[in-house]
Amino acid sequence: MRLGLIGYGNIATTLLGLLERTGLHPAHLSVLARPGNAPAVRARLAADAAALTRSATVVEDAAGLLRTAPDLVVECASHSAVAAHLPAILRAGVDVVQVSVGAMSDAALEADLRAAATEGGARIVLPAGAVGGIDLLAALAPAGGLEVIYRGSKPPRAWAGTPAEAVLDLDGLTERRVFFQGSAREAARDYPKNANVAATLALAGAGFEVTRVELIADPSAPGNVHSYEVRSPVANYRMEIENLPSAGNAKTSVSTVYSVLREVRNRMEVVAI
Ligand SMILES: NC(=O)c1ccc[n+]([C@@H]2O[C@H](COP(=O)([O-])OP(=O)(O)OC[C@H]3O[C@@H](n4cnc5c(N)ncnc54)[C@H](O)[C@@H]3O)[C@@H](O)[C@H]2O)c1
């Protein structure tokens, strides 16, 4: 497989290590880096991917990435990278694993991406990311009548730099506090850096308006805890996932990278599961 990556941060570099460990060697690897970052990324990639593939390229835009003829592109960069690069890649007929799922909370961008994929005959694959059970939620969705509530809980300091600071004394908090209740659309608008899980649940299940979100600061939280409950006429279930932060970016759970690896493996191996 000829693999393309957009972004060369924590998820991308961890993914390359996991591909090597699982014996999955892309025939070619191309990385789309921010303009200006290409020389630094090229130097890092030469070292990081030496044992993974003999053929690696760094490019600075979607046209450059398309010239490397990728079979699959993994976007692991940012909301702005989704908007800047994915429409052209999808329109060219290349499937994309979009890790920045929260970008889909922007309804106009979601419509653009869907139109580009339809036009190009390409698929947008949204990985489960930091949560699990997405298979069951997506399976239940067509039955209708879904009620989904997601609770995202983190230690107080992990909410620094968000609107939570205006309603909570993060350093003085001694007990669990729910500081946001609203729809997945409102949560993504107010807490865009925490939008990925709510967006994934919304897209798999009941949609952005109906999916409920609670955000919680909890001094006793062991890390980032994602829990959600699903009620439907067909089945009810609840999930709770305690994630470890990844070494390269504490905001990204390491299980997210494994979920991206799963999407790539499912396209490289003969059995997909
Ligand atoms: N789906 C999920 O559950 C989930 C979980 C964690 C992270 N994410 C998302 O995955 C993305 C990457 O996470 P990470 O931990 O690797 O972050 P990171 O900050 O470690 O790496 C991102 C890299 O992408 C690069 N980048 C950003 N915008 C770019 C652009 N327009 N063009 C080219 N490169 C660009 C940055 O320079 C950086 O090197 C983020 O958008 C994050 O929100 C999703």
PDB file of C-alpha atoms and ligand atoms in Angstrom:
ATOM      1  CA  MET A   1       0.000   0.000   0.000  1.00  0.00           C
ATOM      2  CA  ARG A   2       1.085   3.551  -0.763  1.00  0.00           C
ATOM      3  CA  LEU A   3       0.258   5.485   2.408  1.00  0.00           C
ATOM      4  CA  GLY A   4      -0.146   9.241   2.773  1.00  0.00           C
ATOM      5  CA  LEU A   5      -0.159  11.128   6.083  1.00  0.00           C
ATOM      6  CA  ILE A   6      -1.316  14.681   6.717  1.00  0.00           C
ATOM      7  CA  GLY A   7       0.500  16.004   9.777  1.00  0.00           C
ATOM      8  CA  TYR A   8       3.649  14.689  11.376  1.00  0.00           C
ATOM      9  CA  GLY A   9       3.011  15.042  15.094  1.00  0.00           C
ATOM     10  CA  ASN A  10       2.221  12.630  17.884  1.00  0.00           C
ATOM     11  CA  ILE A  11      -0.311  10.392  16.084  1.00  0.00           C
ATOM     12  CA  ALA A  12       1.673  10.156  12.842  1.00  0.00           C
ATOM     13  CA  THR A  13       5.006   9.323  14.452  1.00  0.00           C
ATOM     14  CA  THR A  14       3.467   6.847  16.920  1.00  0.00           C
ATOM     15  CA  LEU A  15       1.571   5.215  14.049  1.00  0.00           C
ATOM     16  CA  LEU A  16       4.784   4.634  12.073  1.00  0.00           C
ATOM     17  CA  GLY A  17       6.301   2.862  15.084  1.00  0.00           C
ATOM     18  CA  LEU A  18       3.203   0.659  15.436  1.00  0.00           C
ATOM     19  CA  LEU A  19       3.179  -0.199  11.715  1.00  0.00           C
ATOM     20  CA  GLU A  20       6.786  -1.318  11.965  1.00  0.00           C
ATOM     21  CA  ARG A  21       6.073  -3.349  15.117  1.00  0.00           C
ATOM     22  CA  THR A  22       3.150  -5.125  13.435  1.00  0.00           C
ATOM     23  CA  GLY A  23       5.171  -5.875  10.293  1.00  0.00           C
ATOM     24  CA  LEU A  24       3.056  -3.701   8.001  1.00  0.00           C
ATOM     25  CA  HIS A  25       5.385  -2.006   5.544  1.00  0.00           C
ATOM     26  CA  PRO A  26       3.877   0.550   3.137  1.00  0.00           C
ATOM     27  CA  ALA A  27       5.392   0.418  -0.357  1.00  0.00           C
ATOM     28  CA  HIS A  28       5.619   4.184  -0.221  1.00  0.00           C
ATOM     29  CA  LEU A  29       5.057   6.760   2.517  1.00  0.00           C
ATOM     30  CA  SER A  30       4.279  10.406   1.843  1.00  0.00           C
ATOM     31  CA  VAL A  31       3.795  13.099   4.474  1.00  0.00           C
ATOM     32  CA  LEU A  32       2.074  16.431   3.941  1.00  0.00           C
ATOM     33  CA  ALA A  33       3.764  18.915   6.291  1.00  0.00           C
ATOM     34  CA  ARG A  34       2.966  22.573   6.922  1.00  0.00           C
ATOM     35  CA  PRO A  35       4.747  24.842   4.446  1.00  0.00           C
ATOM     36  CA  GLY A  36       8.084  25.726   6.012  1.00  0.00           C
ATOM     37  CA  ASN A  37       8.140  22.587   8.176  1.00  0.00           C
ATOM     38  CA  ALA A  38       9.067  20.279   5.307  1.00  0.00           C
ATOM     39  CA  PRO A  39      12.881  20.295   5.807  1.00  0.00           C
ATOM     40  CA  ALA A  40      12.536  19.437   9.507  1.00  0.00           C
ATOM     41  CA  VAL A  41       9.919  16.744   8.808  1.00  0.00           C
ATOM     42  CA  ARG A  42      12.097  15.313   6.014  1.00  0.00           C
ATOM     43  CA  ALA A  43      15.021  14.928   8.436  1.00  0.00           C
ATOM     44  CA  ARG A  44      12.848  13.294  11.112  1.00  0.00           C
ATOM     45  CA  LEU A  45      11.126  11.021   8.614  1.00  0.00           C
ATOM     46  CA  ALA A  46      14.448   9.783   7.227  1.00  0.00           C
ATOM     47  CA  ALA A  47      15.324   8.551  10.707  1.00  0.00           C
ATOM     48  CA  ASP A  48      11.836   7.417  11.811  1.00  0.00           C
ATOM     49  CA  ALA A  49      10.869   5.497   8.664  1.00  0.00           C
ATOM     50  CA  ALA A  50      14.248   4.010   7.688  1.00  0.00           C
ATOM     51  CA  ALA A  51      13.210   0.505   8.744  1.00  0.00           C
ATOM     52  CA  LEU A  52       9.573   0.880   7.668  1.00  0.00           C
ATOM     53  CA  THR A  53       9.824   1.744   3.989  1.00  0.00           C
ATOM     54  CA  ARG A  54      12.532   2.405   1.443  1.00  0.00           C
ATOM     55  CA  SER A  55      10.569   5.139  -0.205  1.00  0.00           C
ATOM     56  CA  ALA A  56       9.368   8.260   1.641  1.00  0.00           C
ATOM     57  CA  THR A  57       8.463  11.756   0.450  1.00  0.00           C
ATOM     58  CA  VAL A  58       7.548  15.018   2.182  1.00  0.00           C
ATOM     59  CA  VAL A  59       5.216  17.441   0.397  1.00  0.00           C
ATOM     60  CA  GLU A  60       3.603  20.759   1.324  1.00  0.00           C
ATOM     61  CA  ASP A  61       0.154  20.630  -0.281  1.00  0.00           C
ATOM     62  CA  ALA A  62      -2.623  18.316  -1.432  1.00  0.00           C
ATOM     63  CA  ALA A  63      -1.494  18.432  -5.071  1.00  0.00           C
ATOM     64  CA  GLY A  64       1.962  17.242  -4.014  1.00  0.00           C
ATOM     65  CA  LEU A  65       0.420  14.458  -1.933  1.00  0.00           C
ATOM     66  CA  LEU A  66      -1.744  13.331  -4.870  1.00  0.00           C
ATOM     67  CA  ARG A  67       1.334  13.215  -7.138  1.00  0.00           C
ATOM     68  CA  THR A  68       2.707  10.466  -4.867  1.00  0.00           C
ATOM     69  CA  ALA A  69      -0.386   8.356  -5.813  1.00  0.00           C
ATOM     70  CA  PRO A  70      -1.471   7.304  -2.301  1.00  0.00           C
ATOM     71  CA  ASP A  71      -3.962   4.428  -1.925  1.00  0.00           C
ATOM     72  CA  LEU A  72      -5.042   5.776   1.467  1.00  0.00           C
ATOM     73  CA  VAL A  73      -4.461   9.078   3.259  1.00  0.00           C
ATOM     74  CA  VAL A  74      -4.570   9.379   7.046  1.00  0.00           C
ATOM     75  CA  GLU A  75      -5.340  12.903   8.225  1.00  0.00           C
ATOM     76  CA  CYS A  76      -3.849  13.326  11.708  1.00  0.00           C
ATOM     77  CA  ALA A  77      -3.216  17.070  11.815  1.00  0.00           C
ATOM     78  CA  SER A  78      -5.994  19.527  12.676  1.00  0.00           C
ATOM     79  CA  HIS A  79      -9.452  20.911  11.882  1.00  0.00           C
ATOM     80  CA  SER A  80      -7.800  23.462   9.560  1.00  0.00           C
ATOM     81  CA  ALA A  81      -5.896  20.718   7.715  1.00  0.00           C
ATOM     82  CA  VAL A  82      -9.189  18.893   7.118  1.00  0.00           C
ATOM     83  CA  ALA A  83     -10.684  22.020   5.550  1.00  0.00           C
ATOM     84  CA  ALA A  84      -7.565  22.877   3.538  1.00  0.00           C
ATOM     85  CA  HIS A  85      -6.639  19.486   2.095  1.00  0.00           C
ATOM     86  CA  LEU A  86      -9.337  16.832   2.337  1.00  0.00           C
ATOM     87  CA  PRO A  87     -11.784  18.134  -0.300  1.00  0.00           C
ATOM     88  CA  ALA A  88      -9.129  17.964  -3.074  1.00  0.00           C
ATOM     89  CA  ILE A  89      -7.922  14.530  -1.978  1.00  0.00           C
ATOM     90  CA  LEU A  90     -11.444  13.098  -1.842  1.00  0.00           C
ATOM     91  CA  ARG A  91     -12.371  14.691  -5.155  1.00  0.00           C
ATOM     92  CA  ALA A  92      -9.352  12.891  -6.661  1.00  0.00           C
ATOM     93  CA  GLY A  93     -10.899   9.585  -5.541  1.00  0.00           C
ATOM     94  CA  VAL A  94      -8.534   8.791  -2.642  1.00  0.00           C
ATOM     95  CA  ASP A  95     -10.009   7.335   0.569  1.00  0.00           C
ATOM     96  CA  VAL A  96      -9.221   9.242   3.750  1.00  0.00           C
ATOM     97  CA  VAL A  97      -9.079   8.207   7.407  1.00  0.00           C
ATOM     98  CA  GLN A  98     -10.039  11.462   9.114  1.00  0.00           C
ATOM     99  CA  VAL A  99      -8.760  11.456  12.697  1.00  0.00           C
ATOM    100  CA  SER A 100      -9.792  15.067  13.402  1.00  0.00           C
ATOM    101  CA  VAL A 101     -13.433  13.942  13.595  1.00  0.00           C
ATOM    102  CA  GLY A 102     -14.415  17.077  15.525  1.00  0.00           C
ATOM    103  CA  ALA A 103     -14.034  19.052  12.280  1.00  0.00           C
ATOM    104  CA  MET A 104     -17.327  17.441  11.221  1.00  0.00           C
ATOM    105  CA  SER A 105     -19.172  19.541  13.797  1.00  0.00           C
ATOM    106  CA  ASP A 106     -18.827  22.405  11.300  1.00  0.00           C
ATOM    107  CA  ALA A 107     -21.942  21.645   9.222  1.00  0.00           C
ATOM    108  CA  ALA A 108     -20.715  23.515   6.126  1.00  0.00           C
ATOM    109  CA  LEU A 109     -17.388  21.651   6.162  1.00  0.00           C
ATOM    110  CA  GLU A 110     -19.153  18.308   6.653  1.00  0.00           C
ATOM    111  CA  ALA A 111     -21.328  19.052   3.612  1.00  0.00           C
ATOM    112  CA  ASP A 112     -18.238  20.006   1.539  1.00  0.00           C
ATOM    113  CA  LEU A 113     -16.421  16.811   2.505  1.00  0.00           C
ATOM    114  CA  ARG A 114     -19.430  14.622   1.712  1.00  0.00           C
ATOM    115  CA  ALA A 115     -19.870  16.350  -1.666  1.00  0.00           C
ATOM    116  CA  ALA A 116     -16.168  15.964  -2.521  1.00  0.00           C
ATOM    117  CA  ALA A 117     -16.208  12.261  -1.591  1.00  0.00           C
ATOM    118  CA  THR A 118     -19.342  11.661  -3.647  1.00  0.00           C
ATOM    119  CA  GLU A 119     -17.842  13.480  -6.609  1.00  0.00           C
ATOM    120  CA  GLY A 120     -14.567  11.539  -6.406  1.00  0.00           C
ATOM    121  CA  GLY A 121     -16.101   8.172  -5.520  1.00  0.00           C
ATOM    122  CA  ALA A 122     -13.955   8.154  -2.369  1.00  0.00           C
ATOM    123  CA  ARG A 123     -14.756   7.216   1.222  1.00  0.00           C
ATOM    124  CA  ILE A 124     -14.279   9.181   4.437  1.00  0.00           C
ATOM    125  CA  VAL A 125     -13.427   6.746   7.229  1.00  0.00           C
ATOM    126  CA  LEU A 126     -13.955   8.088  10.746  1.00  0.00           C
ATOM    127  CA  PRO A 127     -11.947   6.042  13.255  1.00  0.00           C
ATOM    128  CA  ALA A 128     -13.375   5.248  16.695  1.00  0.00           C
ATOM    129  CA  GLY A 129     -10.486   7.284  18.110  1.00  0.00           C
ATOM    130  CA  ALA A 130     -10.447   7.613  21.864  1.00  0.00           C
ATOM    131  CA  VAL A 131     -13.677   5.642  22.424  1.00  0.00           C
ATOM    132  CA  GLY A 132     -15.027   2.172  21.746  1.00  0.00           C
ATOM    133  CA  GLY A 133     -18.398   0.658  21.005  1.00  0.00           C
ATOM    134  CA  ILE A 134     -18.867   2.800  17.906  1.00  0.00           C
ATOM    135  CA  ASP A 135     -19.680  -0.335  15.903  1.00  0.00           C
ATOM    136  CA  LEU A 136     -22.730  -1.046  18.084  1.00  0.00           C
ATOM    137  CA  LEU A 137     -23.889   2.585  18.137  1.00  0.00           C
ATOM    138  CA  ALA A 138     -23.666   2.863  14.335  1.00  0.00           C
ATOM    139  CA  ALA A 139     -25.431  -0.492  13.974  1.00  0.00           C
ATOM    140  CA  LEU A 140     -28.306   0.634  16.220  1.00  0.00           C
ATOM    141  CA  ALA A 141     -28.745   4.051  14.572  1.00  0.00           C
ATOM    142  CA  PRO A 142     -31.048   2.926  11.725  1.00  0.00           C
ATOM    143  CA  ALA A 143     -33.483   1.488  14.316  1.00  0.00           C
ATOM    144  CA  GLY A 144     -34.176   5.082  15.430  1.00  0.00           C
ATOM    145  CA  GLY A 145     -35.223   6.268  18.893  1.00  0.00           C
ATOM    146  CA  LEU A 146     -31.625   6.602  20.117  1.00  0.00           C
ATOM    147  CA  GLU A 147     -30.839   8.453  23.337  1.00  0.00           C
ATOM    148  CA  VAL A 148     -27.122   9.028  23.836  1.00  0.00           C
ATOM    149  CA  ILE A 149     -25.447  10.862  26.678  1.00  0.00           C
ATOM    150  CA  TYR A 150     -21.679  11.305  26.736  1.00  0.00           C
ATOM    151  CA  ARG A 151     -19.687  12.353  29.802  1.00  0.00           C
ATOM    152  CA  GLY A 152     -16.123  13.570  29.357  1.00  0.00           C
ATOM    153  CA  SER A 153     -14.249  13.757  32.638  1.00  0.00           C
ATOM    154  CA  LYS A 154     -10.726  15.062  33.225  1.00  0.00           C
ATOM    155  CA  PRO A 155      -8.633  16.348  36.127  1.00  0.00           C
ATOM    156  CA  PRO A 156      -9.340  20.094  36.614  1.00  0.00           C
ATOM    157  CA  ARG A 157      -6.020  21.364  35.202  1.00  0.00           C
ATOM    158  CA  ALA A 158      -6.677  19.497  31.945  1.00  0.00           C
ATOM    159  CA  TRP A 159      -9.484  22.026  31.300  1.00  0.00           C
ATOM    160  CA  ALA A 160      -7.103  25.010  31.493  1.00  0.00           C
ATOM    161  CA  GLY A 161      -7.331  27.240  28.437  1.00  0.00           C
ATOM    162  CA  THR A 162     -11.019  26.396  27.861  1.00  0.00           C
ATOM    163  CA  PRO A 163     -14.214  28.309  28.839  1.00  0.00           C
ATOM    164  CA  ALA A 164     -14.311  26.040  31.937  1.00  0.00           C
ATOM    165  CA  GLU A 165     -11.891  28.530  33.502  1.00  0.00           C
ATOM    166  CA  ALA A 166     -14.633  31.152  33.557  1.00  0.00           C
ATOM    167  CA  VAL A 167     -17.017  29.004  35.613  1.00  0.00           C
ATOM    168  CA  LEU A 168     -14.643  26.985  37.796  1.00  0.00           C
ATOM    169  CA  ASP A 169     -11.694  27.615  40.076  1.00  0.00           C
ATOM    170  CA  LEU A 170      -9.606  24.860  38.496  1.00  0.00           C
ATOM    171  CA  ASP A 171      -6.823  24.974  41.090  1.00  0.00           C
ATOM    172  CA  GLY A 172      -9.163  25.126  44.092  1.00  0.00           C
ATOM    173  CA  LEU A 173     -11.628  22.437  43.021  1.00  0.00           C
ATOM    174  CA  THR A 174     -12.012  19.677  45.620  1.00  0.00           C
ATOM    175  CA  GLU A 175     -14.950  17.748  44.191  1.00  0.00           C
ATOM    176  CA  ARG A 176     -16.367  16.580  40.864  1.00  0.00           C
ATOM    177  CA  ARG A 177     -18.199  19.359  38.989  1.00  0.00           C
ATOM    178  CA  VAL A 178     -20.291  19.137  35.827  1.00  0.00           C
ATOM    179  CA  PHE A 179     -19.582  22.517  34.197  1.00  0.00           C
ATOM    180  CA  PHE A 180     -21.142  22.021  30.753  1.00  0.00           C
ATOM    181  CA  GLN A 181     -24.404  20.406  29.660  1.00  0.00           C
ATOM    182  CA  GLY A 182     -25.651  20.729  26.109  1.00  0.00           C
ATOM    183  CA  SER A 183     -25.849  19.165  22.695  1.00  0.00           C
ATOM    184  CA  ALA A 184     -22.838  17.703  20.875  1.00  0.00           C
ATOM    185  CA  ARG A 185     -23.072  20.682  18.478  1.00  0.00           C
ATOM    186  CA  GLU A 186     -22.858  23.173  21.384  1.00  0.00           C
ATOM    187  CA  ALA A 187     -20.029  21.203  23.032  1.00  0.00           C
ATOM    188  CA  ALA A 188     -17.994  21.236  19.801  1.00  0.00           C
ATOM    189  CA  ARG A 189     -18.613  24.987  19.397  1.00  0.00           C
ATOM    190  CA  ASP A 190     -17.581  25.887  22.959  1.00  0.00           C
ATOM    191  CA  TYR A 191     -14.871  23.231  23.489  1.00  0.00           C
ATOM    192  CA  PRO A 192     -13.426  22.636  20.001  1.00  0.00           C
ATOM    193  CA  LYS A 193     -10.233  21.031  21.305  1.00  0.00           C
ATOM    194  CA  ASN A 194     -12.370  18.388  23.038  1.00  0.00           C
ATOM    195  CA  ALA A 195     -14.803  17.865  20.177  1.00  0.00           C
ATOM    196  CA  ASN A 196     -13.541  14.582  18.714  1.00  0.00           C
ATOM    197  CA  VAL A 197     -15.332  12.091  20.959  1.00  0.00           C
ATOM    198  CA  ALA A 198     -18.672  13.940  21.065  1.00  0.00           C
ATOM    199  CA  ALA A 199     -18.543  14.321  17.269  1.00  0.00           C
ATOM    200  CA  THR A 200     -17.758  10.628  16.764  1.00  0.00           C
ATOM    201  CA  LEU A 201     -20.696   9.582  18.965  1.00  0.00           C
ATOM    202  CA  ALA A 202     -22.997  12.097  17.234  1.00  0.00           C
ATOM    203  CA  LEU A 203     -22.046  10.982  13.729  1.00  0.00           C
ATOM    204  CA  ALA A 204     -22.342   7.282  14.577  1.00  0.00           C
ATOM    205  CA  GLY A 205     -25.611   7.635  16.449  1.00  0.00           C
ATOM    206  CA  ALA A 206     -28.264  10.258  17.040  1.00  0.00           C
ATOM    207  CA  GLY A 207     -26.663  13.314  15.376  1.00  0.00           C
ATOM    208  CA  PHE A 208     -25.163  16.533  16.742  1.00  0.00           C
ATOM    209  CA  GLU A 209     -28.429  18.075  17.993  1.00  0.00           C
ATOM    210  CA  VAL A 210     -29.830  15.032  19.843  1.00  0.00           C
ATOM    211  CA  THR A 211     -26.603  13.654  21.372  1.00  0.00           C
ATOM    212  CA  ARG A 212     -26.228  15.073  24.901  1.00  0.00           C
ATOM    213  CA  VAL A 213     -22.860  16.020  26.376  1.00  0.00           C
ATOM    214  CA  GLU A 214     -21.681  16.671  29.926  1.00  0.00           C
ATOM    215  CA  LEU A 215     -18.161  17.904  30.579  1.00  0.00           C
ATOM    216  CA  ILE A 216     -16.767  17.314  34.035  1.00  0.00           C
ATOM    217  CA  ALA A 217     -13.780  18.466  36.078  1.00  0.00           C
ATOM    218  CA  ASP A 218     -12.934  15.812  38.639  1.00  0.00           C
ATOM    219  CA  PRO A 219      -9.933  16.023  41.000  1.00  0.00           C
ATOM    220  CA  SER A 220     -10.098  12.231  41.438  1.00  0.00           C
ATOM    221  CA  ALA A 221     -10.211  11.410  37.697  1.00  0.00           C
ATOM    222  CA  PRO A 222      -7.297   9.084  36.865  1.00  0.00           C
ATOM    223  CA  GLY A 223      -6.857  10.771  33.448  1.00  0.00           C
ATOM    224  CA  ASN A 224      -9.198  11.335  30.525  1.00  0.00           C
ATOM    225  CA  VAL A 225     -12.314   9.258  31.195  1.00  0.00           C
ATOM    226  CA  HIS A 226     -14.905   8.941  28.442  1.00  0.00           C
ATOM    227  CA  SER A 227     -18.216   7.332  29.355  1.00  0.00           C
ATOM    228  CA  TYR A 228     -21.496   7.178  27.531  1.00  0.00           C
ATOM    229  CA  GLU A 229     -24.891   5.548  27.766  1.00  0.00           C
ATOM    230  CA  VAL A 230     -27.068   4.442  24.898  1.00  0.00           C
ATOM    231  CA  ARG A 231     -30.764   3.635  25.069  1.00  0.00           C
ATOM    232  CA  SER A 232     -32.598   2.403  22.008  1.00  0.00           C
ATOM    233  CA  PRO A 233     -35.636   0.228  21.240  1.00  0.00           C
ATOM    234  CA  VAL A 234     -33.189  -2.545  20.229  1.00  0.00           C
ATOM    235  CA  ALA A 235     -30.502  -2.539  22.942  1.00  0.00           C
ATOM    236  CA  ASN A 236     -29.160  -0.501  25.826  1.00  0.00           C
ATOM    237  CA  TYR A 237     -25.511  -0.265  26.798  1.00  0.00           C
ATOM    238  CA  ARG A 238     -22.937   1.820  28.580  1.00  0.00           C
ATOM    239  CA  MET A 239     -19.220   2.229  28.017  1.00  0.00           C
ATOM    240  CA  GLU A 240     -16.485   3.681  30.166  1.00  0.00           C
ATOM    241  CA  ILE A 241     -12.969   4.098  28.854  1.00  0.00           C
ATOM    242  CA  GLU A 242     -10.022   5.236  30.981  1.00  0.00           C
ATOM    243  CA  ASN A 243      -7.310   6.266  28.579  1.00  0.00           C
ATOM    244  CA  LEU A 244      -3.617   6.804  29.066  1.00  0.00           C
ATOM    245  CA  PRO A 245      -2.227   9.962  27.474  1.00  0.00           C
ATOM    246  CA  SER A 246       0.254   9.429  24.637  1.00  0.00           C
ATOM    247  CA  ALA A 247       3.890  10.333  25.184  1.00  0.00           C
ATOM    248  CA  GLY A 248       3.981  12.962  22.432  1.00  0.00           C
ATOM    249  CA  ASN A 249       0.749  14.833  23.277  1.00  0.00           C
ATOM    250  CA  ALA A 250      -1.006  14.475  26.630  1.00  0.00           C
ATOM    251  CA  LYS A 251      -4.284  15.642  25.037  1.00  0.00           C
ATOM    252  CA  THR A 252      -4.338  12.593  22.737  1.00  0.00           C
ATOM    253  CA  SER A 253      -5.119   9.207  24.266  1.00  0.00           C
ATOM    254  CA  VAL A 254      -2.730   6.529  23.136  1.00  0.00           C
ATOM    255  CA  SER A 255      -5.675   4.243  22.244  1.00  0.00           C
ATOM    256  CA  THR A 256      -6.543   6.757  19.489  1.00  0.00           C
ATOM    257  CA  VAL A 257      -3.357   5.817  17.641  1.00  0.00           C
ATOM    258  CA  TYR A 258      -4.232   2.122  17.955  1.00  0.00           C
ATOM    259  CA  SER A 259      -7.651   2.834  16.455  1.00  0.00           C
ATOM    260  CA  VAL A 260      -5.928   4.531  13.489  1.00  0.00           C
ATOM    261  CA  LEU A 261      -3.587   1.548  13.171  1.00  0.00           C
ATOM    262  CA  ARG A 262      -6.682  -0.679  13.053  1.00  0.00           C
ATOM    263  CA  GLU A 263      -8.092   1.294  10.116  1.00  0.00           C
ATOM    264  CA  VAL A 264      -4.799   0.988   8.204  1.00  0.00           C
ATOM    265  CA  ARG A 265      -4.431  -2.727   9.058  1.00  0.00           C
ATOM    266  CA  ASN A 266      -7.966  -3.393   7.868  1.00  0.00           C
ATOM    267  CA  ARG A 267      -6.903  -2.100   4.457  1.00  0.00           C
ATOM    268  CA  MET A 268      -3.567  -3.937   4.351  1.00  0.00           C
ATOM    269  CA  GLU A 269      -4.587  -7.361   5.629  1.00  0.00           C
ATOM    270  CA  VAL A 270      -6.945  -9.868   3.998  1.00  0.00           C
ATOM    271  CA  VAL A 271      -9.412  -9.997   6.886  1.00  0.00           C
ATOM    272  CA  ALA A 272     -10.905  -6.751   8.191  1.00  0.00           C
ATOM    273  CA  ILE A 273     -12.283  -6.675  11.749  1.00  0.00           C
TER     274      ILE A 273
HETATM  275  N1  LIG B   1     -10.764  11.044  16.920  1.00  0.00           N
HETATM  276  C1  LIG B   1     -10.252  11.135  18.128  1.00  0.00           C
HETATM  277  O1  LIG B   1     -10.764  10.568  19.107  1.00  0.00           O
HETATM  278  C2  LIG B   1      -9.001  11.961  18.318  1.00  0.00           C
HETATM  279  C3  LIG B   1      -8.254  11.773  19.486  1.00  0.00           C
HETATM  280  C4  LIG B   1      -7.080  12.514  19.639  1.00  0.00           C
HETATM  281  C5  LIG B   1      -6.696  13.458  18.673  1.00  0.00           C
HETATM  282  N2  LIG B   1      -7.468  13.632  17.578  1.00  0.00           N
HETATM  283  C6  LIG B   1      -7.105  14.652  16.573  1.00  0.00           C
HETATM  284  O2  LIG B   1      -5.996  14.207  15.809  1.00  0.00           O
HETATM  285  C7  LIG B   1      -5.251  15.338  15.345  1.00  0.00           C
HETATM  286  C8  LIG B   1      -3.751  15.107  15.572  1.00  0.00           C
HETATM  287  O3  LIG B   1      -3.474  14.825  16.944  1.00  0.00           O
HETATM  288  P1  LIG B   1      -1.940  14.711  17.450  1.00  0.00           P
HETATM  289  O4  LIG B   1      -1.996  14.242  18.870  1.00  0.00           O
HETATM  290  O5  LIG B   1      -1.103  13.962  16.490  1.00  0.00           O
HETATM  291  O6  LIG B   1      -1.538  16.273  17.417  1.00  0.00           O
HETATM  292  P2  LIG B   1      -0.066  16.907  17.284  1.00  0.00           P
HETATM  293  O7  LIG B   1      -0.242  18.344  17.612  1.00  0.00           O
HETATM  294  O8  LIG B   1       0.938  16.110  18.050  1.00  0.00           O
HETATM  295  O9  LIG B   1       0.301  16.744  15.720  1.00  0.00           O
HETATM  296  C9  LIG B   1      -0.393  17.404  14.698  1.00  0.00           C
HETATM  297  C10 LIG B   1       0.604  17.724  13.588  1.00  0.00           C
HETATM  298  O10 LIG B   1      -0.123  18.160  12.444  1.00  0.00           O
HETATM  299  C11 LIG B   1       0.516  19.311  11.927  1.00  0.00           C
HETATM  300  N3  LIG B   1      -0.482  20.143  11.235  1.00  0.00           N
HETATM  301  C12 LIG B   1      -1.497  20.857  11.780  1.00  0.00           C
HETATM  302  N4  LIG B   1      -2.183  21.498  10.814  1.00  0.00           N
HETATM  303  C13 LIG B   1      -1.587  21.180   9.642  1.00  0.00           C
HETATM  304  C14 LIG B   1      -1.825  21.523   8.286  1.00  0.00           C
HETATM  305  N5  LIG B   1      -2.795  22.392   7.955  1.00  0.00           N
HETATM  306  N6  LIG B   1      -1.048  20.972   7.314  1.00  0.00           N
HETATM  307  C15 LIG B   1      -0.045  20.120   7.640  1.00  0.00           C
HETATM  308  N7  LIG B   1       0.249  19.771   8.916  1.00  0.00           N
HETATM  309  C16 LIG B   1      -0.513  20.293   9.903  1.00  0.00           C
HETATM  310  C17 LIG B   1       1.124  20.018  13.133  1.00  0.00           C
HETATM  311  O11 LIG B   1       2.197  20.850  12.724  1.00  0.00           O
HETATM  312  C18 LIG B   1       1.581  18.815  13.962  1.00  0.00           C
HETATM  313  O12 LIG B   1       2.882  18.408  13.571  1.00  0.00           O
HETATM  314  C19 LIG B   1      -5.827  16.560  16.074  1.00  0.00           C
HETATM  315  O13 LIG B   1      -6.705  17.273  15.221  1.00  0.00           O
HETATM  316  C20 LIG B   1      -6.626  15.957  17.211  1.00  0.00           C
HETATM  317  O14 LIG B   1      -7.741  16.756  17.588  1.00  0.00           O
HETATM  318  C21 LIG B   1      -8.596  12.897  17.374  1.00  0.00           C
END
